[in-house]
Amino acid sequence: MKKTIIAAIIAAATAAVACDRNSDPAYKDASRPVDERVADLLGRMTLEEKIMQLNQYTVGDNDNANNIGEAVAAIPATIGSLIYMSDDAVLRNATQKHAMEDSRLGIPILFGYDVIHGYRTIAPIPLAQACSRNPELVTKCASNSAAEAWSSGIDWTFSPMVDIAHDPRWGRVAEGYGEDPYTASVFSAAAVRGYQGDDLSAPGNIASCLKHYIGYGASEAGRDYVYTEISRQSLWDTYLPSFKAGVEAGARSAMSAFNNISGTPATANHYTLTEVMKNRWKLNGFIVSDWDAVKQLVTQGMAADEREAALLAFKAGLDMDMVDNVYCKCLASLVESGDISEREIDESVRRILKLKFDLGLFDHPYTDIIPDSERILQPSARADALALASESMVLLKNEDALLPLKGQRRIALVGPLVDDRLNLLGSWLGRGKAEDAVTVREGMNAEFANADILYSRACDFENDDRGGFADAVRAARASDVVVYCMGERNFWSGENASRSTISLPAVQEELLKALKATGRPVVVVITAGRPLDLTRIEKDADAILYAWQLGVEGGNAIAGALSGKFNPSGKLAITFPYTQGQIPIYYNRRPSSRTGSQGLYQDITSEPLYPYGYGLSYSDFVYGDMTLSAENVSRGGKITASVDVTNDSAVDGMETVQWFISDPACTVTRPVKEMRHFEKRLIKAGTTETFKFEIDPDKDLAFVDDDGQPVLESGEFRVSLYNGDAKVFFLK
Ligand code: GLC
């Protein structure tokens, strides 16, 4: 205690000396360099004030302006950050005013929130966005999300979630960009750019947060929060790349994950938090824990009590503690006992203060109060969400070119998702509201204004009531074509939403059989947050449009795809198993020691139902033979692969050419193929486009060893296309 008093006296004295009697203290002088302002402020802070910066509480859901005073009073004026659970800036500004005026130094609060795929204008879920293969559009929608969030008082989003996942039983597969490290890296960077813009202090830009660091998607058996067995090799070549890409794009924070990484939980893992993320990658920012994750080190069996949990997490490199108050309770005594030095505390506080200065919070702590009509659900934001939705859908089957629907005058529109709004928004719908979403029925009414559309909800998502089947069958018999909208509820995926089966409930599959039995062609539209087991559905459906969870414009996107207004262009960012008995199944697997039928399932196929990268179009894209600019490439040189793609149809369409690299002999065995480049382009009907992949050995042929060191070995390589066309070349 004595030390604290002495420290406080020294800090006050330092402040007095440093403070020019005739002006504000240096940290309040916007003309000074940020690092100077941070150093000046740090020098004035007491240990207690520093420790409060390392804590995050919550505030919000306060929809009664009259009791704002109570909510604000409950918040310590020196708290570092708050999760802001409200969507106007009034409460936020009142809380910020409390921090600026009721504390000794007036350090602004950093307000964070889960803006995962939209704040109020909800875009498609990230797994769908990755299928769009359109990073520019993802950046645009992330920028729109940031603008809405910023105008509501949010400075920082806990996004993008860039966990690699191979198990669709895991509910959070919906939130990430799928199974491929390269694809996830492209979209990680795209989202960071969208949230942060070019100037973090500019209006409408917010700080991003790469999560969940690291390996959360490897949760055993798809169960959330559990152990993950991750070798150092897999850590580097599978799980770290998407985080590295985000750091290189300028992400200002990361969030430690709940999972236990092969015995050392992510929240207290010095190797990943400090050696990799801070020392090697030089994160320009700080690391926050996930919710209660410091305290959970006790339940995970790493810490005997909260004090030990605080020590282990802090010493490992975790800067900010989310809501469990363990840092608040324990850090001061850990400094007192000498387990942690004040200099170490300063390093974490410095990272947080720097972001607050870079965001401009010291100079502009308050959010302008702007009417909702001028800042949320703007037409341009909805238009961008529709564009992204239209490119995120994946056409899985289209027997006899049933789609797009042309000339069918009578359409039976059937199923639990026909009139649904909420489930189109996905599991992390932020401040989104069901009322904002366009239903499939509304979209179809608008898009097929001249058709007779017969509706029948027919069944619920998952109960045994088949009483509506007869009505649906009647509608089908009275129609030329059936559109059956089936799928998941939004909360069946997301956090703590692991499922033991990826099949849809029996009632939904039985309805499909009943519709099929009418002899009418059936188009199945599936809304879901994960890959589902479609093996039985595939047999009964004439066409399958996988619509994921498309957000507020879901109904318009789906109707537009069925009418041909949108030509589906999505490519799967995650493998669809033939059956869940194959899980985990992913495209970039290591080669087996056996070939032929050995090592395969003896009772079912070992191939997925739909592989990574699969997706049909209404156009007919014909690939020419790939050519190579040379047979050999030297280090420092380049070799270019080219292919002509012809749109041999009467329908303009967008095609993504997907390029893969294989290294058949390598001291660290490589996957059978690894995506290294993709390019999406519009190809007008009847025209041909040439696509190129300029291979840079250091970027495209090197791999990393189990400590992340790049390794480039000479020898044979193969470059291949999704259609299997491959060419051999040699690195000299
Ligand atoms: C949750 C999630 C994390 C989220 C955080 C704050 O538990 O795991 O993704 O950002 O808490 O809501």
mmCIF file of N, CA and C in Angstrom, residues 413-420 423 455-473 475 482-489 492 504-515 524-525 537:
data_model
loop_
_atom_site.group_PDB
_atom_site.id
_atom_site.type_symbol
_atom_site.label_atom_id
_atom_site.label_comp_id
_atom_site.label_asym_id
_atom_site.label_seq_id
_atom_site.Cartn_x
_atom_site.Cartn_y
_atom_site.Cartn_z
ATOM 1 N N LEU A 413 -44.873 -21.629 -53.779
ATOM 2 C CA LEU A 413 -43.790 -21.167 -52.897
ATOM 3 C C LEU A 413 -44.062 -21.743 -51.520
ATOM 4 N N VAL A 414 -43.179 -22.658 -51.096
ATOM 5 C CA VAL A 414 -43.501 -23.527 -49.958
ATOM 6 C C VAL A 414 -42.368 -23.540 -48.933
ATOM 7 N N GLY A 415 -42.728 -23.715 -47.658
ATOM 8 C CA GLY A 415 -41.705 -24.023 -46.657
ATOM 9 C C GLY A 415 -41.631 -23.012 -45.520
ATOM 10 N N PRO A 416 -40.923 -23.377 -44.447
ATOM 11 C CA PRO A 416 -40.875 -22.545 -43.234
ATOM 12 C C PRO A 416 -40.120 -21.241 -43.417
ATOM 13 N N LEU A 417 -39.346 -21.113 -44.487
ATOM 14 C CA LEU A 417 -38.568 -19.884 -44.657
ATOM 15 C C LEU A 417 -39.208 -18.917 -45.632
ATOM 16 N N VAL A 418 -40.406 -19.239 -46.112
ATOM 17 C CA VAL A 418 -41.031 -18.388 -47.120
ATOM 18 C C VAL A 418 -41.342 -17.003 -46.575
ATOM 19 N N ASP A 419 -41.915 -16.981 -45.379
ATOM 20 C CA ASP A 419 -42.315 -15.687 -44.792
ATOM 21 C C ASP A 419 -41.382 -15.243 -43.684
ATOM 22 N N ASP A 420 -40.219 -15.846 -43.628
ATOM 23 C CA ASP A 420 -39.356 -15.641 -42.463
ATOM 24 C C ASP A 420 -38.432 -14.437 -42.644
ATOM 25 N N ASN A 423 -34.506 -15.336 -39.446
ATOM 26 C CA ASN A 423 -33.497 -16.355 -39.727
ATOM 27 C C ASN A 423 -32.648 -16.039 -40.944
ATOM 28 N N TYR A 455 -48.896 -19.872 -51.988
ATOM 29 C CA TYR A 455 -48.017 -19.996 -50.826
ATOM 30 C C TYR A 455 -48.510 -21.091 -49.918
ATOM 31 N N SER A 456 -47.544 -21.742 -49.299
ATOM 32 C CA SER A 456 -47.910 -22.690 -48.246
ATOM 33 C C SER A 456 -46.716 -22.866 -47.318
ATOM 34 N N ARG A 457 -46.887 -22.531 -46.048
ATOM 35 C CA ARG A 457 -45.758 -22.674 -45.104
ATOM 36 C C ARG A 457 -45.464 -24.163 -44.891
ATOM 37 N N ALA A 458 -46.544 -24.956 -44.895
ATOM 38 C CA ALA A 458 -46.473 -26.424 -44.925
ATOM 39 C C ALA A 458 -45.924 -27.046 -43.655
ATOM 40 N N CYS A 459 -44.853 -26.546 -43.116
ATOM 41 C CA CYS A 459 -44.332 -27.175 -41.882
ATOM 42 C C CYS A 459 -43.484 -26.161 -41.136
ATOM 43 N N ASP A 460 -43.132 -26.544 -39.931
ATOM 44 C CA ASP A 460 -42.235 -25.693 -39.159
ATOM 45 C C ASP A 460 -40.808 -26.185 -39.392
ATOM 46 N N PHE A 461 -39.836 -25.587 -38.727
ATOM 47 C CA PHE A 461 -38.452 -25.988 -38.928
ATOM 48 C C PHE A 461 -38.202 -27.392 -38.420
ATOM 49 N N GLU A 462 -38.828 -27.719 -37.250
ATOM 50 C CA GLU A 462 -38.349 -28.978 -36.663
ATOM 51 C C GLU A 462 -39.377 -29.727 -35.839
ATOM 52 N N ASN A 463 -40.645 -29.539 -36.024
ATOM 53 C CA ASN A 463 -41.561 -30.339 -35.174
ATOM 54 C C ASN A 463 -42.167 -31.471 -35.983
ATOM 55 N N ASP A 464 -43.072 -32.248 -35.344
ATOM 56 C CA ASP A 464 -43.620 -33.432 -36.028
ATOM 57 C C ASP A 464 -44.916 -33.133 -36.753
ATOM 58 N N ASP A 465 -45.323 -31.911 -36.765
ATOM 59 C CA ASP A 465 -46.635 -31.596 -37.347
ATOM 60 C C ASP A 465 -46.556 -31.626 -38.876
ATOM 61 N N ARG A 466 -47.171 -32.585 -39.472
ATOM 62 C CA ARG A 466 -47.185 -32.704 -40.937
ATOM 63 C C ARG A 466 -48.545 -32.323 -41.497
ATOM 64 N N GLY A 467 -49.312 -31.642 -40.651
ATOM 65 C CA GLY A 467 -50.666 -31.268 -41.058
ATOM 66 C C GLY A 467 -50.705 -30.331 -42.246
ATOM 67 N N GLY A 468 -49.623 -29.603 -42.479
ATOM 68 C CA GLY A 468 -49.603 -28.640 -43.592
ATOM 69 C C GLY A 468 -49.161 -29.251 -44.901
ATOM 70 N N PHE A 469 -48.772 -30.512 -44.865
ATOM 71 C CA PHE A 469 -48.265 -31.123 -46.093
ATOM 72 C C PHE A 469 -49.319 -31.127 -47.206
ATOM 73 N N ALA A 470 -50.551 -31.459 -46.845
ATOM 74 C CA ALA A 470 -51.606 -31.592 -47.879
ATOM 75 C C ALA A 470 -51.786 -30.266 -48.612
ATOM 76 N N ASP A 471 -51.751 -29.193 -47.845
ATOM 77 C CA ASP A 471 -51.925 -27.874 -48.454
ATOM 78 C C ASP A 471 -50.784 -27.590 -49.424
ATOM 79 N N ALA A 472 -49.592 -27.964 -49.032
ATOM 80 C CA ALA A 472 -48.420 -27.728 -49.884
ATOM 81 C C ALA A 472 -48.502 -28.582 -51.143
ATOM 82 N N VAL A 473 -48.945 -29.810 -50.980
ATOM 83 C CA VAL A 473 -49.071 -30.711 -52.143
ATOM 84 C C VAL A 473 -50.122 -30.179 -53.104
ATOM 85 N N ALA A 475 -50.933 -27.047 -53.525
ATOM 86 C CA ALA A 475 -50.328 -25.892 -54.208
ATOM 87 C C ALA A 475 -49.375 -26.380 -55.297
ATOM 88 N N VAL A 482 -42.269 -25.852 -58.270
ATOM 89 C CA VAL A 482 -42.313 -25.656 -56.817
ATOM 90 C C VAL A 482 -40.995 -25.027 -56.372
ATOM 91 N N VAL A 483 -41.080 -23.994 -55.564
ATOM 92 C CA VAL A 483 -39.893 -23.435 -54.911
ATOM 93 C C VAL A 483 -40.042 -23.719 -53.424
ATOM 94 N N TYR A 484 -39.158 -24.547 -52.891
ATOM 95 C CA TYR A 484 -39.273 -25.005 -51.506
ATOM 96 C C TYR A 484 -38.141 -24.397 -50.695
ATOM 97 N N CYS A 485 -38.517 -23.523 -49.743
ATOM 98 C CA CYS A 485 -37.516 -22.794 -48.946
ATOM 99 C C CYS A 485 -37.354 -23.479 -47.599
ATOM 100 N N MET A 486 -36.251 -24.203 -47.449
ATOM 101 C CA MET A 486 -35.999 -24.964 -46.221
ATOM 102 C C MET A 486 -34.702 -24.502 -45.579
ATOM 103 N N GLY A 487 -34.432 -25.025 -44.373
ATOM 104 C CA GLY A 487 -33.152 -24.676 -43.764
ATOM 105 C C GLY A 487 -33.174 -24.569 -42.268
ATOM 106 N N GLU A 488 -32.217 -23.773 -41.757
ATOM 107 C CA GLU A 488 -31.974 -23.692 -40.304
ATOM 108 C C GLU A 488 -32.586 -22.431 -39.697
ATOM 109 N N ARG A 489 -32.800 -22.532 -38.399
ATOM 110 C CA ARG A 489 -33.056 -21.312 -37.630
ATOM 111 C C ARG A 489 -31.710 -20.619 -37.413
ATOM 112 N N TRP A 492 -29.349 -21.895 -34.706
ATOM 113 C CA TRP A 492 -28.764 -23.244 -34.798
ATOM 114 C C TRP A 492 -27.286 -23.172 -35.163
ATOM 115 N N LEU A 504 -30.895 -31.741 -41.841
ATOM 116 C CA LEU A 504 -32.064 -30.956 -41.458
ATOM 117 C C LEU A 504 -33.078 -31.875 -40.778
ATOM 118 N N PRO A 505 -33.962 -31.332 -39.984
ATOM 119 C CA PRO A 505 -34.976 -32.151 -39.311
ATOM 120 C C PRO A 505 -35.796 -32.952 -40.320
ATOM 121 N N ALA A 506 -36.200 -34.141 -39.901
ATOM 122 C CA ALA A 506 -36.894 -35.081 -40.792
ATOM 123 C C ALA A 506 -38.119 -34.457 -41.455
ATOM 124 N N VAL A 507 -38.818 -33.610 -40.711
ATOM 125 C CA VAL A 507 -40.069 -33.054 -41.268
ATOM 126 C C VAL A 507 -39.789 -32.280 -42.556
ATOM 127 N N GLN A 508 -38.651 -31.614 -42.602
ATOM 128 C CA GLN A 508 -38.336 -30.821 -43.797
ATOM 129 C C GLN A 508 -37.974 -31.733 -44.975
ATOM 130 N N GLU A 509 -37.247 -32.804 -44.681
ATOM 131 C CA GLU A 509 -36.899 -33.722 -45.775
ATOM 132 C C GLU A 509 -38.131 -34.489 -46.250
ATOM 133 N N GLU A 510 -39.023 -34.815 -45.327
ATOM 134 C CA GLU A 510 -40.231 -35.553 -45.736
ATOM 135 C C GLU A 510 -41.125 -34.683 -46.610
ATOM 136 N N LEU A 511 -41.157 -33.392 -46.305
ATOM 137 C CA LEU A 511 -41.982 -32.506 -47.141
ATOM 138 C C LEU A 511 -41.424 -32.486 -48.562
ATOM 139 N N LEU A 512 -40.109 -32.491 -48.685
ATOM 140 C CA LEU A 512 -39.520 -32.501 -50.026
ATOM 141 C C LEU A 512 -39.956 -33.745 -50.791
ATOM 142 N N LYS A 513 -39.960 -34.878 -50.123
ATOM 143 C CA LYS A 513 -40.403 -36.118 -50.787
ATOM 144 C C LYS A 513 -41.853 -35.986 -51.249
ATOM 145 N N ALA A 514 -42.678 -35.389 -50.411
ATOM 146 C CA ALA A 514 -44.096 -35.232 -50.770
ATOM 147 C C ALA A 514 -44.232 -34.300 -51.974
ATOM 148 N N LEU A 515 -43.437 -33.277 -52.013
ATOM 149 C CA LEU A 515 -43.491 -32.340 -53.147
ATOM 150 C C LEU A 515 -42.973 -33.017 -54.412
ATOM 151 N N VAL A 524 -35.064 -26.258 -54.669
ATOM 152 C CA VAL A 524 -34.862 -26.156 -53.219
ATOM 153 C C VAL A 524 -33.949 -24.972 -52.941
ATOM 154 N N VAL A 525 -34.400 -24.078 -52.074
ATOM 155 C CA VAL A 525 -33.590 -22.930 -51.643
ATOM 156 C C VAL A 525 -33.275 -23.148 -50.168
ATOM 157 N N ILE A 537 -31.462 -34.893 -49.955
ATOM 158 C CA ILE A 537 -32.133 -33.749 -50.583
ATOM 159 C C ILE A 537 -31.686 -33.634 -52.037
#
